[in-house]
Coordinates of C-alpha atoms and ligand atoms in Angstrom, one line a residue:
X1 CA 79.1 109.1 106.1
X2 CA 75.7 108.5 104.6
X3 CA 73.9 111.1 106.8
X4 CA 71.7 108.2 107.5
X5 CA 72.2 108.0 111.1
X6 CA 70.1 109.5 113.7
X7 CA 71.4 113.1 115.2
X8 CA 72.3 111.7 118.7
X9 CA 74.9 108.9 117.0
X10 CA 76.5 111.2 115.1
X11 CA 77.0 113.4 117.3
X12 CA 78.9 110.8 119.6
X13 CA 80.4 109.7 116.8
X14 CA 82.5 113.7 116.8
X15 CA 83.5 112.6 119.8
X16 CA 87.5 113.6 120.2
X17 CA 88.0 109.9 121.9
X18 CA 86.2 108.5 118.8
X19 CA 88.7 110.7 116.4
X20 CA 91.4 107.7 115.8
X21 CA 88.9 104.6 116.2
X22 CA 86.8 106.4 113.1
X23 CA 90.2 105.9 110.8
X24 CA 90.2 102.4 111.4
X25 CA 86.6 101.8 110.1
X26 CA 86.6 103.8 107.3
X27 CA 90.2 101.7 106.3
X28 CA 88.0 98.6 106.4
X29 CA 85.4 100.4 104.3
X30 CA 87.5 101.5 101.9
X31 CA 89.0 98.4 100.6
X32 CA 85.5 96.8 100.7
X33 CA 83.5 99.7 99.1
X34 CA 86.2 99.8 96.4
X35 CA 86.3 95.6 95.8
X36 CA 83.0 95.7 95.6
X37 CA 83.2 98.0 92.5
X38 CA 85.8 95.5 91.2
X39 CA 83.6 92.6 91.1
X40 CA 80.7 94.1 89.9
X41 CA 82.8 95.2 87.4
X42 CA 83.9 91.7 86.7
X43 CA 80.3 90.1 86.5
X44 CA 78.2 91.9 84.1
X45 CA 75.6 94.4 86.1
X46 CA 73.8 96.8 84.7
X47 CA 75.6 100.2 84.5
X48 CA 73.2 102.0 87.1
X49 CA 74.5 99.6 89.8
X50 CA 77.6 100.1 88.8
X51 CA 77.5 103.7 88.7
X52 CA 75.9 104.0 92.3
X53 CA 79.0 101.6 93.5
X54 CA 81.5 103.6 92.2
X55 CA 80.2 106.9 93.9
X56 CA 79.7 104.6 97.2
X57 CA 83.5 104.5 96.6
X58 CA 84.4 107.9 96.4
X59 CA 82.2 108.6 99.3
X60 CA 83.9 106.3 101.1
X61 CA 87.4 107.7 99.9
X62 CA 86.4 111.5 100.9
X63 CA 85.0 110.1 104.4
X64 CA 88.2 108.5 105.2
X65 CA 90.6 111.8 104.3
X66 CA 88.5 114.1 106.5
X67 CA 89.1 111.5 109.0
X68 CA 92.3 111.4 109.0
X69 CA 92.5 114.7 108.7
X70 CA 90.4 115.3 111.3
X71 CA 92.2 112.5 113.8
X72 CA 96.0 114.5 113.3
X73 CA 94.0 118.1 114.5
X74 CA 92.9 115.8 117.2
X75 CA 96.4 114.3 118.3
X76 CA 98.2 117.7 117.7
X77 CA 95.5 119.6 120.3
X78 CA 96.3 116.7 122.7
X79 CA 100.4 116.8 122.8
X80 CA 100.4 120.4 121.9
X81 CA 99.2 120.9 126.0
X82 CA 101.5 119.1 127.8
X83 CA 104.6 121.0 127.9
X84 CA 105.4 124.3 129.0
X85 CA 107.1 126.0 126.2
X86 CA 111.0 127.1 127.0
X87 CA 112.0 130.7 127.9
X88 CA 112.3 132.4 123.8
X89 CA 115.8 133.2 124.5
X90 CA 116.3 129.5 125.0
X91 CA 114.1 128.5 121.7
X92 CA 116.2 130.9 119.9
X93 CA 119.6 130.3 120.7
X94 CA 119.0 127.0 120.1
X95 CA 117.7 127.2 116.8
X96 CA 120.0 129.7 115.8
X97 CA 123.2 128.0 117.0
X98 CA 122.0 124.3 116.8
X99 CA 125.8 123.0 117.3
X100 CA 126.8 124.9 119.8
X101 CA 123.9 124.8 122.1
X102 CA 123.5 121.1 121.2
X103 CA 127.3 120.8 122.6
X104 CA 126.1 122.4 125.7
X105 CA 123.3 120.0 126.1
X106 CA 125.2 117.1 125.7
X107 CA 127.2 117.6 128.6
X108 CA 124.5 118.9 131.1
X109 CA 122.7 115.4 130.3
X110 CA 125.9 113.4 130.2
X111 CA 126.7 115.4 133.6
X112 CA 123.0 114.4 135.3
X113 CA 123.4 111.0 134.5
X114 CA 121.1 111.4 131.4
X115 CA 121.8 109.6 127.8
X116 CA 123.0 112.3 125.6
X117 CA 121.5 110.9 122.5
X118 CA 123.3 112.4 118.8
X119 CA 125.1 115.8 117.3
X120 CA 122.3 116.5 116.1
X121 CA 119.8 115.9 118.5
X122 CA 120.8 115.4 122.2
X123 CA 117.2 115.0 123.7
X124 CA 116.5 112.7 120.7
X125 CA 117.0 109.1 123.3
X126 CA 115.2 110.8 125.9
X127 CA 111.4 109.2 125.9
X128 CA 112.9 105.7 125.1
X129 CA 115.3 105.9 128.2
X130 CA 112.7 107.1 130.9
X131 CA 109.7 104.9 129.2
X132 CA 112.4 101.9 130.1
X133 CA 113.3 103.2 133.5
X134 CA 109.3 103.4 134.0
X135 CA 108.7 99.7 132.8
X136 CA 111.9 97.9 134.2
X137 CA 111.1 94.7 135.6
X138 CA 108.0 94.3 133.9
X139 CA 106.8 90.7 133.3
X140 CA 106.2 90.0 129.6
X141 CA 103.3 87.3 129.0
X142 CA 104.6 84.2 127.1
X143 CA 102.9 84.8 124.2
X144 CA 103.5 88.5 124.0
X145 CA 107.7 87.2 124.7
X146 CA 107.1 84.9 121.3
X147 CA 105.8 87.5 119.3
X148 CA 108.9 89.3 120.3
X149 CA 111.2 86.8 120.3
X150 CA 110.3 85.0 116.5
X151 CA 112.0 86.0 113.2
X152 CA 110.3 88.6 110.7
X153 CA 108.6 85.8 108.4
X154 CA 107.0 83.7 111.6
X155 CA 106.2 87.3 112.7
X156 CA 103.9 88.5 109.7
X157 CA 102.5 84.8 109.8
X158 CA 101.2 85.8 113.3
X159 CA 99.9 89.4 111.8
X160 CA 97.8 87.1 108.6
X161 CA 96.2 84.4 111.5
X162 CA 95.4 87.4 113.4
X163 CA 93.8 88.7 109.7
X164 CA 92.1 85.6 109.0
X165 CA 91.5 83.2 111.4
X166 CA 91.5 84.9 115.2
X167 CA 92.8 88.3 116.7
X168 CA 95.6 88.2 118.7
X169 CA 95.1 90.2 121.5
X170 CA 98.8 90.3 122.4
X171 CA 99.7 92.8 119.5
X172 CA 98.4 95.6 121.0
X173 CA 101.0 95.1 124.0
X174 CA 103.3 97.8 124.9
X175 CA 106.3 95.7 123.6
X176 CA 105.2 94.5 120.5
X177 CA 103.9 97.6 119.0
X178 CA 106.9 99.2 117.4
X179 CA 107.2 95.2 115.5
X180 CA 103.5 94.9 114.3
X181 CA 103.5 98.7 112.8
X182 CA 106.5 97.8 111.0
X183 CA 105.5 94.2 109.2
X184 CA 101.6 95.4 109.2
X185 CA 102.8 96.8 105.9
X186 CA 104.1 93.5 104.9
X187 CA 101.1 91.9 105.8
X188 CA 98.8 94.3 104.1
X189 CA 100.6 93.3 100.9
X190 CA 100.2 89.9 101.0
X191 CA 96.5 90.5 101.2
X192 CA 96.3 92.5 98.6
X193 CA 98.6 89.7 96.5
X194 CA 95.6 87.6 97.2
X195 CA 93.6 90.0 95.6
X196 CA 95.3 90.2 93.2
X197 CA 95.3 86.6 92.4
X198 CA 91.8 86.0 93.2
X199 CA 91.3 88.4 90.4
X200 CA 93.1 86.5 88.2
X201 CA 91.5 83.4 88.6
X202 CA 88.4 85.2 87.9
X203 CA 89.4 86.6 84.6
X204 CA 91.4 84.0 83.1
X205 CA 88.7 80.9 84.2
X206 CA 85.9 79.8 81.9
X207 CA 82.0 81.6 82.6
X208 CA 80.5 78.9 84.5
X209 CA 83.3 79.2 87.6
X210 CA 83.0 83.2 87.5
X211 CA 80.5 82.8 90.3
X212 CA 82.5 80.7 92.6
X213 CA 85.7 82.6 92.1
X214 CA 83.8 86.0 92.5
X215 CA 83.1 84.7 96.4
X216 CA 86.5 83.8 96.3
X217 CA 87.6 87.5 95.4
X218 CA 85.2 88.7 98.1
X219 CA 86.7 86.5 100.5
X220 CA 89.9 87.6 99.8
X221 CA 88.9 91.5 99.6
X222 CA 87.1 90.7 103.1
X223 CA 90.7 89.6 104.5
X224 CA 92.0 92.4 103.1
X225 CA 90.0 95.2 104.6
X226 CA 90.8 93.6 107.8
X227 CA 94.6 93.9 107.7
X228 CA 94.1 97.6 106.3
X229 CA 91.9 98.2 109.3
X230 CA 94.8 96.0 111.5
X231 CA 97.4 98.0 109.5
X232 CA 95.9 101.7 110.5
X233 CA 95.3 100.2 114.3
X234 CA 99.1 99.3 114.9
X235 CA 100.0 103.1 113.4
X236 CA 97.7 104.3 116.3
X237 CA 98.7 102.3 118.6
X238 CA 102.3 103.2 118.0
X239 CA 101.4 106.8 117.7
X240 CA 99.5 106.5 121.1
X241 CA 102.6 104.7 122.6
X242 CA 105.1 107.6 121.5
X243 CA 103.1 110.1 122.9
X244 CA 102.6 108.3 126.1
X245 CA 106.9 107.9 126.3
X246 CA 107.3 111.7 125.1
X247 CA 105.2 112.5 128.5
X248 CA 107.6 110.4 130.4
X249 CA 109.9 113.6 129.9
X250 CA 107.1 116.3 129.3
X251 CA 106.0 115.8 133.0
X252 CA 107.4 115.0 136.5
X253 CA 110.5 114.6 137.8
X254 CA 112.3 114.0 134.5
X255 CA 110.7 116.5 132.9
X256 CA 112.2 119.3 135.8
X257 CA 115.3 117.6 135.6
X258 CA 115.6 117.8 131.7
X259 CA 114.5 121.7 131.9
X260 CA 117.5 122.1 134.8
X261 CA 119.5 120.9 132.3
X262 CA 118.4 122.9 129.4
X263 CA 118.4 125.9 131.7
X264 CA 121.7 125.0 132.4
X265 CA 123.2 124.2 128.6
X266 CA 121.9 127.7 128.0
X267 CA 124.4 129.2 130.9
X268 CA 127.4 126.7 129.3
X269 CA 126.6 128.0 126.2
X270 CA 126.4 131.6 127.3
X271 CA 130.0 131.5 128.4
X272 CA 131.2 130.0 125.5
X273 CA 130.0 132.0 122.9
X274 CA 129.3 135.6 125.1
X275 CA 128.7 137.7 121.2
X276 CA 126.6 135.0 120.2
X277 CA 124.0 135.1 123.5
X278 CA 124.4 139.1 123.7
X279 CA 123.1 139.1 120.2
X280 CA 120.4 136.5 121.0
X281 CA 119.2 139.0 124.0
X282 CA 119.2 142.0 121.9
X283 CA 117.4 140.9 119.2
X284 CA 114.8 138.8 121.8
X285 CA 114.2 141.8 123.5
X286 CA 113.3 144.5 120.6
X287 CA 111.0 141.4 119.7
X288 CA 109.2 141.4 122.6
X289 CA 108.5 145.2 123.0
X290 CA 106.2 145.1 119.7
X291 CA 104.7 140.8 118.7
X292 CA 101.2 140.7 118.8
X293 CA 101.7 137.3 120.1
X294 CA 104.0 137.8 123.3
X295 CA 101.1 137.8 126.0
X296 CA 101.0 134.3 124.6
X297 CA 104.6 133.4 125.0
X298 CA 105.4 134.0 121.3
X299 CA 104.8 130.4 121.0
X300 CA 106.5 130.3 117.5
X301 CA 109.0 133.1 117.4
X302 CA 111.9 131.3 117.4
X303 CA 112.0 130.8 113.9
X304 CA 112.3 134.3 112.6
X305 CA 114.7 135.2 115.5
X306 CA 116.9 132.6 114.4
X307 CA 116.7 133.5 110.9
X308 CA 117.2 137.0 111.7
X309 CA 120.3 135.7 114.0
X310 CA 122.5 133.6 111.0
X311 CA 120.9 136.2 108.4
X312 CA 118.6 133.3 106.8
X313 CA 115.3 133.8 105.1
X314 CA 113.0 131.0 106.9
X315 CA 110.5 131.5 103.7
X316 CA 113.5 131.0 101.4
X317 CA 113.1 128.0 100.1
X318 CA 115.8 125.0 99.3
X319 CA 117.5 125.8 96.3
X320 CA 115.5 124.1 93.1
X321 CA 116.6 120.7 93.3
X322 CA 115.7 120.1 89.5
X323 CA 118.4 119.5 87.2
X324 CA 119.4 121.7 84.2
X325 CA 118.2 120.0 81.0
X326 CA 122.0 119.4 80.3
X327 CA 122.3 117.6 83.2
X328 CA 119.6 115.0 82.9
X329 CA 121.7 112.4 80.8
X330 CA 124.7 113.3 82.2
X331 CA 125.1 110.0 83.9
X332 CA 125.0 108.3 80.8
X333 CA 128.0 110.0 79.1
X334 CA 130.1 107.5 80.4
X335 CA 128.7 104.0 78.6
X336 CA 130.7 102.0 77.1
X337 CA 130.3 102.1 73.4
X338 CA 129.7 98.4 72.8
X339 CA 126.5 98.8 75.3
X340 CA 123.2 97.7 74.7
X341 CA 120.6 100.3 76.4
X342 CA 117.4 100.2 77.1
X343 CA 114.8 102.2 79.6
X344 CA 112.4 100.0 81.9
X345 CA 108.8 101.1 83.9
X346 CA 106.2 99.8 85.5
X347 CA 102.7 100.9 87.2
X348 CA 101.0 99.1 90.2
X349 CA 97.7 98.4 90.9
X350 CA 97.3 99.4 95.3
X351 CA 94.5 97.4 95.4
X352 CA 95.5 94.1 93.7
X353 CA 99.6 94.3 94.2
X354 CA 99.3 93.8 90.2
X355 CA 101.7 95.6 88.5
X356 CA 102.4 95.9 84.3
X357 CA 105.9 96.9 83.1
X358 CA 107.3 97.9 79.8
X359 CA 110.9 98.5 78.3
X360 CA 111.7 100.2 75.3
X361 CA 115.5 99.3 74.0
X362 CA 117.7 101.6 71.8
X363 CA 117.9 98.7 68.9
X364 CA 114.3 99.3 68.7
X365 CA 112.8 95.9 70.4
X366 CA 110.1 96.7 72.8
X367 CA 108.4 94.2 75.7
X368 CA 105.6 94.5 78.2
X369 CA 104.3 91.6 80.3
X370 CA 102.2 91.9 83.8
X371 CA 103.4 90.6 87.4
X372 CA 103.0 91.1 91.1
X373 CA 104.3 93.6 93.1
X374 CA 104.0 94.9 97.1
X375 CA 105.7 98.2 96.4
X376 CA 106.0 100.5 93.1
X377 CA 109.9 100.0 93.6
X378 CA 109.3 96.4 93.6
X379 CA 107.0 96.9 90.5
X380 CA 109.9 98.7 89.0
X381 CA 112.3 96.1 90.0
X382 CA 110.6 93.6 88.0
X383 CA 110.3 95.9 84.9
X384 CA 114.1 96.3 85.0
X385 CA 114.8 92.7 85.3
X386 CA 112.7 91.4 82.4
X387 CA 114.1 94.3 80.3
X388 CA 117.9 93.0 81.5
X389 CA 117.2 89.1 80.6
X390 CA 115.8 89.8 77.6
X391 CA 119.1 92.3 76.5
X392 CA 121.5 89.6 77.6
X393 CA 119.5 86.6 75.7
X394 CA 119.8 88.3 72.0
X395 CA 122.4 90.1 72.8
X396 CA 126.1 87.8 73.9
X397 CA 129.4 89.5 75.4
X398 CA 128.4 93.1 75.3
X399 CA 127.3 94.8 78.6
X400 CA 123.8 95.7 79.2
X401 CA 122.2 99.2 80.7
X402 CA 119.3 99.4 82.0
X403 CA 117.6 103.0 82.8
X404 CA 114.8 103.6 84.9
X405 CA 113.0 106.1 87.1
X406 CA 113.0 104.6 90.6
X407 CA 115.7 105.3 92.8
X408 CA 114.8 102.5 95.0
X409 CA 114.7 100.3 92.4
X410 CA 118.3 101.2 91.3
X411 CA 119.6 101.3 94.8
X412 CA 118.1 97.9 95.4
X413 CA 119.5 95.9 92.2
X414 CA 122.9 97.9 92.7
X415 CA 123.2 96.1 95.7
X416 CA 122.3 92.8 94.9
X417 CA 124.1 93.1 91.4
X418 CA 127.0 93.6 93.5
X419 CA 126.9 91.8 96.2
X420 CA 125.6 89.0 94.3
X421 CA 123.3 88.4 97.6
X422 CA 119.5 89.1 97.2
X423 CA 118.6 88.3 100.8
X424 CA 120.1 91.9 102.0
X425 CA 117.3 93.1 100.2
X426 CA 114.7 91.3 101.4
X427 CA 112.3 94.1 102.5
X428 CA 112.3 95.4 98.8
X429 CA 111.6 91.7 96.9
X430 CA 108.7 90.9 98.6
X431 CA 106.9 88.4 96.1
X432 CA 107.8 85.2 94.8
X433 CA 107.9 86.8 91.2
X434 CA 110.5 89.8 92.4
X435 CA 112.9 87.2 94.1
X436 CA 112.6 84.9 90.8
X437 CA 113.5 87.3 88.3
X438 CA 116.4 88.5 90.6
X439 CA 117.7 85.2 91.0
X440 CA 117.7 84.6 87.0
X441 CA 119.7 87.7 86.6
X442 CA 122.4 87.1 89.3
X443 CA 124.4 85.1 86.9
X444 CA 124.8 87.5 84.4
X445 CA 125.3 90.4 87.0
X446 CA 129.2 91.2 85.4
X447 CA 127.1 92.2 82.1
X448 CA 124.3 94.1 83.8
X449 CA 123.6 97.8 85.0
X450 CA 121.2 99.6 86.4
X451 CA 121.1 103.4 85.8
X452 CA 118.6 106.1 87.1
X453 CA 116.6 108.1 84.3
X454 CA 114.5 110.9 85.2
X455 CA 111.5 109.9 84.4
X456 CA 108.4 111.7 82.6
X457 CA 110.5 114.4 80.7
X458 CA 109.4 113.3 77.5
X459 CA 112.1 111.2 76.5
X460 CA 110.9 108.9 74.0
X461 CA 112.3 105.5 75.2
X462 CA 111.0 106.3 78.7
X463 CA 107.2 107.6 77.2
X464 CA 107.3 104.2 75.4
X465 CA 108.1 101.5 78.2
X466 CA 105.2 103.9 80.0
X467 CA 102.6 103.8 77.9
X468 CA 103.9 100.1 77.2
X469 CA 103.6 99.6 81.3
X470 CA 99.9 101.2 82.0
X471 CA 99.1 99.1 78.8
X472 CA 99.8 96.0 80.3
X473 CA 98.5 96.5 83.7
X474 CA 95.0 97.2 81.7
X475 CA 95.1 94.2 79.8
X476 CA 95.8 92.1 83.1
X477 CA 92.7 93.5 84.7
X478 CA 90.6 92.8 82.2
X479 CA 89.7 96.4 82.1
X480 CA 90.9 96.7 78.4
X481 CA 89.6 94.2 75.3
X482 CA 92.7 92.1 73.6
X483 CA 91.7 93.8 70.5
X484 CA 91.7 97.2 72.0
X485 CA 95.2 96.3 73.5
X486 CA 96.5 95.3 70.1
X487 CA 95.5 98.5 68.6
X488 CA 96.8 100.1 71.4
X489 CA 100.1 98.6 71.4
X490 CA 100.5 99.4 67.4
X491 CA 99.5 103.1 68.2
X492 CA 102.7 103.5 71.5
X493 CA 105.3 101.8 69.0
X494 CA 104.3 104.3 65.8
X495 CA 104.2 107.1 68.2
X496 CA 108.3 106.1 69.1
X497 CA 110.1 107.3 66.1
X498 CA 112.8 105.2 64.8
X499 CA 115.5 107.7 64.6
X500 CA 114.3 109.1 68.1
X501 CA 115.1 105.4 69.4
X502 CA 118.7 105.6 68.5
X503 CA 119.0 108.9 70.0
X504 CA 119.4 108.1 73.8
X505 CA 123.2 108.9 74.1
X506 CA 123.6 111.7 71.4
X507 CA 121.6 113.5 73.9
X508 CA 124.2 112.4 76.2
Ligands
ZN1 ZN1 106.8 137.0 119.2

């Protein structure tokens, strides 16, 4: 990444065995390279330094794309190989008359003692079903049986030790693999909540204990790159494991049974729709007699036969899915009059799980304040929350609406505002913070609603709480002045007009 090494390792280091272990360093070296521009810029260092650290960082950054990219060229040239490609009149038919070929295929399998997996996808239960016929009667180890066997929270516990303290060697089992790529996430997050609170300590301590917490933030940035670098290993590892159950079927026995079968669906299906198939061998063979690429099989063919077959345009895209102008406040025609309203965001830090939210209310009363957050919806969560409690504590009996931009955030609090039960959502309110606010608006949850906005159309309710949002996330990290924020602040509420604050619904 420097060019600094000699000519021999870098060459080894190109090599295609080398392509997915490469990721996982540069993960580590990403968190670190960028902490280490956060605490220099946190101690007072000359700007040169800090200059050279911050291009160290996006050196670091590039390095770790063009891996990545270069690791999914690697994996594709792998699985790419290992299986023969179906006759064209088979590829075609079946993407041409998914339903009806699918039907087809569902009972050949069903009829050869093979699961038939869904509608949609018959082959999609496949891998997993000859992977467990493969490893039946394998003995788990004990400890890789408790990592399997405890709940979610134990479970992440296990992923931080492994982060902090010691690896476990029994993630990278077989069996546990699908379970650590799924809560490696989780675990990431919590490391970067200690970050983020590292940080904190940092900028709200007096001078002399900046030194002390400064090792303290590395410490915590150290941990960090680790469970990034443990995060990216578990996604190969699965990836590796998938590709390993997808040859189950790709190759052997199974695999000439599956293409009997498909051979077969294509006979049931030729029968049952005989205009359909004649058409699909018509059309196959005038493409054959002139494509450039049929010495090659015509590898990729299928597409355009099929959308020649059902009279589709495969460039055609999906219909715009933006919504006329009229059609943006539409959901908001229906308030009730006596409803106060107001429009809620947030923005997240990735590196520190520090998020700043803002609301902007149609009676013209702003707020911004900063938290902690594992996910943007989370961070948006939060923002909607505060913006709700502080609605329902000036204003009594009336119902209060709260817009915002995430739809995760809104599906999440519909459910729990509903249900009145935040565990359901568990996943989604991470932090102690999240769950806190929640659990302060459940009482109130006949008075509340959460509505989705489209954000960033230049509504000026949603610019405010924004603006208000990014504010506060800057003054939290210290990377804006509290005089500069002041000034700031005064220059976001000018900038939202009075009359424009009132004018939510008549746009409605
Ligand atoms: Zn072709």
């Amino acid at each position: 990444m420097n060019g600094a090494c000699d000519p021999q390792t870098a060459a080894l280091l190109e090599h295609p065995a080398l392509a997915g272990p490469v990721t996982v360093v540069l993960a580590h070296a990403d968190v670190l390279a960028r902490g280490a521009v956060r605490r220099a810029e946190l101690s007072v260092q000359p700007p040169e330094r800090l200059r050279r650290l911050r291009a160290h960082a996006r050196r670091v950054r590039r390095a770790r794309s063009q891996a990545e990219t270069r690791y999914k060229k690697e994996r594709a040239r792998r699985t790419g190989r290992t299986r023969p490609a179906d006759p064209l009149e088979l590829r075609a038919a079946r993407a041409a008359y998914p339903h009806a070929f699918g039907e087809a295929l569902r009972h050949e399998l069903r009829a050869h003692g093979l699961p038939d997996g869904t509608p949609d996808a018959p082959e999609s239960d496949l891998a997993e079903w000859a992977w467990q016929r493969r490893t039946a009667g394998d003995e788990l180890p004990a400890p890789v049986r408790e990592l399997l066997d405890c709940d979610d929270d134990t479970f992440v516990d296990a992923l931080l030790r492994d982060a902090r303290e010691e690896e476990n060697p029994h993630l990278t089992h077989d069996a546990v693999a699908e379970r650590w790529n799924r809560h490696a996430r989780t675990a990431l997050a919590w490391g970067r909540y200690a970050v983020g609170k590292a940080e904190q300590h940092v900028l709200t301590g007096p001078l002399s204990l900046r030194r002390a917490r400064l090792d303290a933030l590395d410490d915590a940035q150290q941990d960090t790159a680790v469970l990034a670098a443990r995060a990216r290993e578990a996604q190969l590892k699965v990836l590796d494991l998938r590709d390993r159950m997808r040859a189950c079927v790709t190759t052997g026995p199974v695999a000439d049974l599956v293409a009997r079968c498909r051979a077969a669906a294509l006979a049931r299906f030729a029968d049952a729709e005989p205009e359909a198939w004649q058409y699909v061998r018509e059309l196959v063979a005038a493409h054959r007699a002139d494509c450039p690429e049929r010495t090659g099989g015509c590898p990729h063919c299928h597409h355009h036969l099929a959308a020649g077959l059902t009279g589709t345009d495969p460039d055609d895209d999906h219909p715009d899915a933006d919504t006329a102008p009229e059609d943006r406040y539409a959901l908001l025609a229906d308030l009730p009059d006596t409803a106060v309203v107001a429009v809620a965001d947030a923005a997240l830090d990735d590196d520190t799980a520090r998020c700043g939210h803002g609301w902007a209310a149609e009676d013209g009363t702003t707020g911004h304040g900063d938290s902690f957050a594992s996910s943007s919806g989370e961070a948006e969560i939060i923002g909607a929350c505060t913006a709700a409690l502080d609605l329902l504590e000036r204003h009594e009996d009336v119902p209060v609406v709260v817009l915002c931009d995430s739809t995760q955030a809104v599906r999440v609090l519909d459910a729990v505002l509903h249900s009145g039960e935040p565990a359901a959502e568990q996943r989604a309110l991470l932090f102690p913070e999240s769950r806190e606010l929640v659990d302060r608006l459940l009482p109130h949850r006949h008075r509340v609603q959460v509505r989705w906005l489209k954000g960033h159309i230049g509504h000026d309710l949603n610019e405010t709480a924004d603006a208000l949002a990014r504010l506060a996330l800057r003054r939290a990290a210290g990377r804006i002045s509290a005089s500069a924020a002041r000034r700031e602040e005064t220059r976001i509420l000018r900038a939202l007009d009075a009359d424009a604050a009132a004018g939510l619904r008549t746009a409605a």
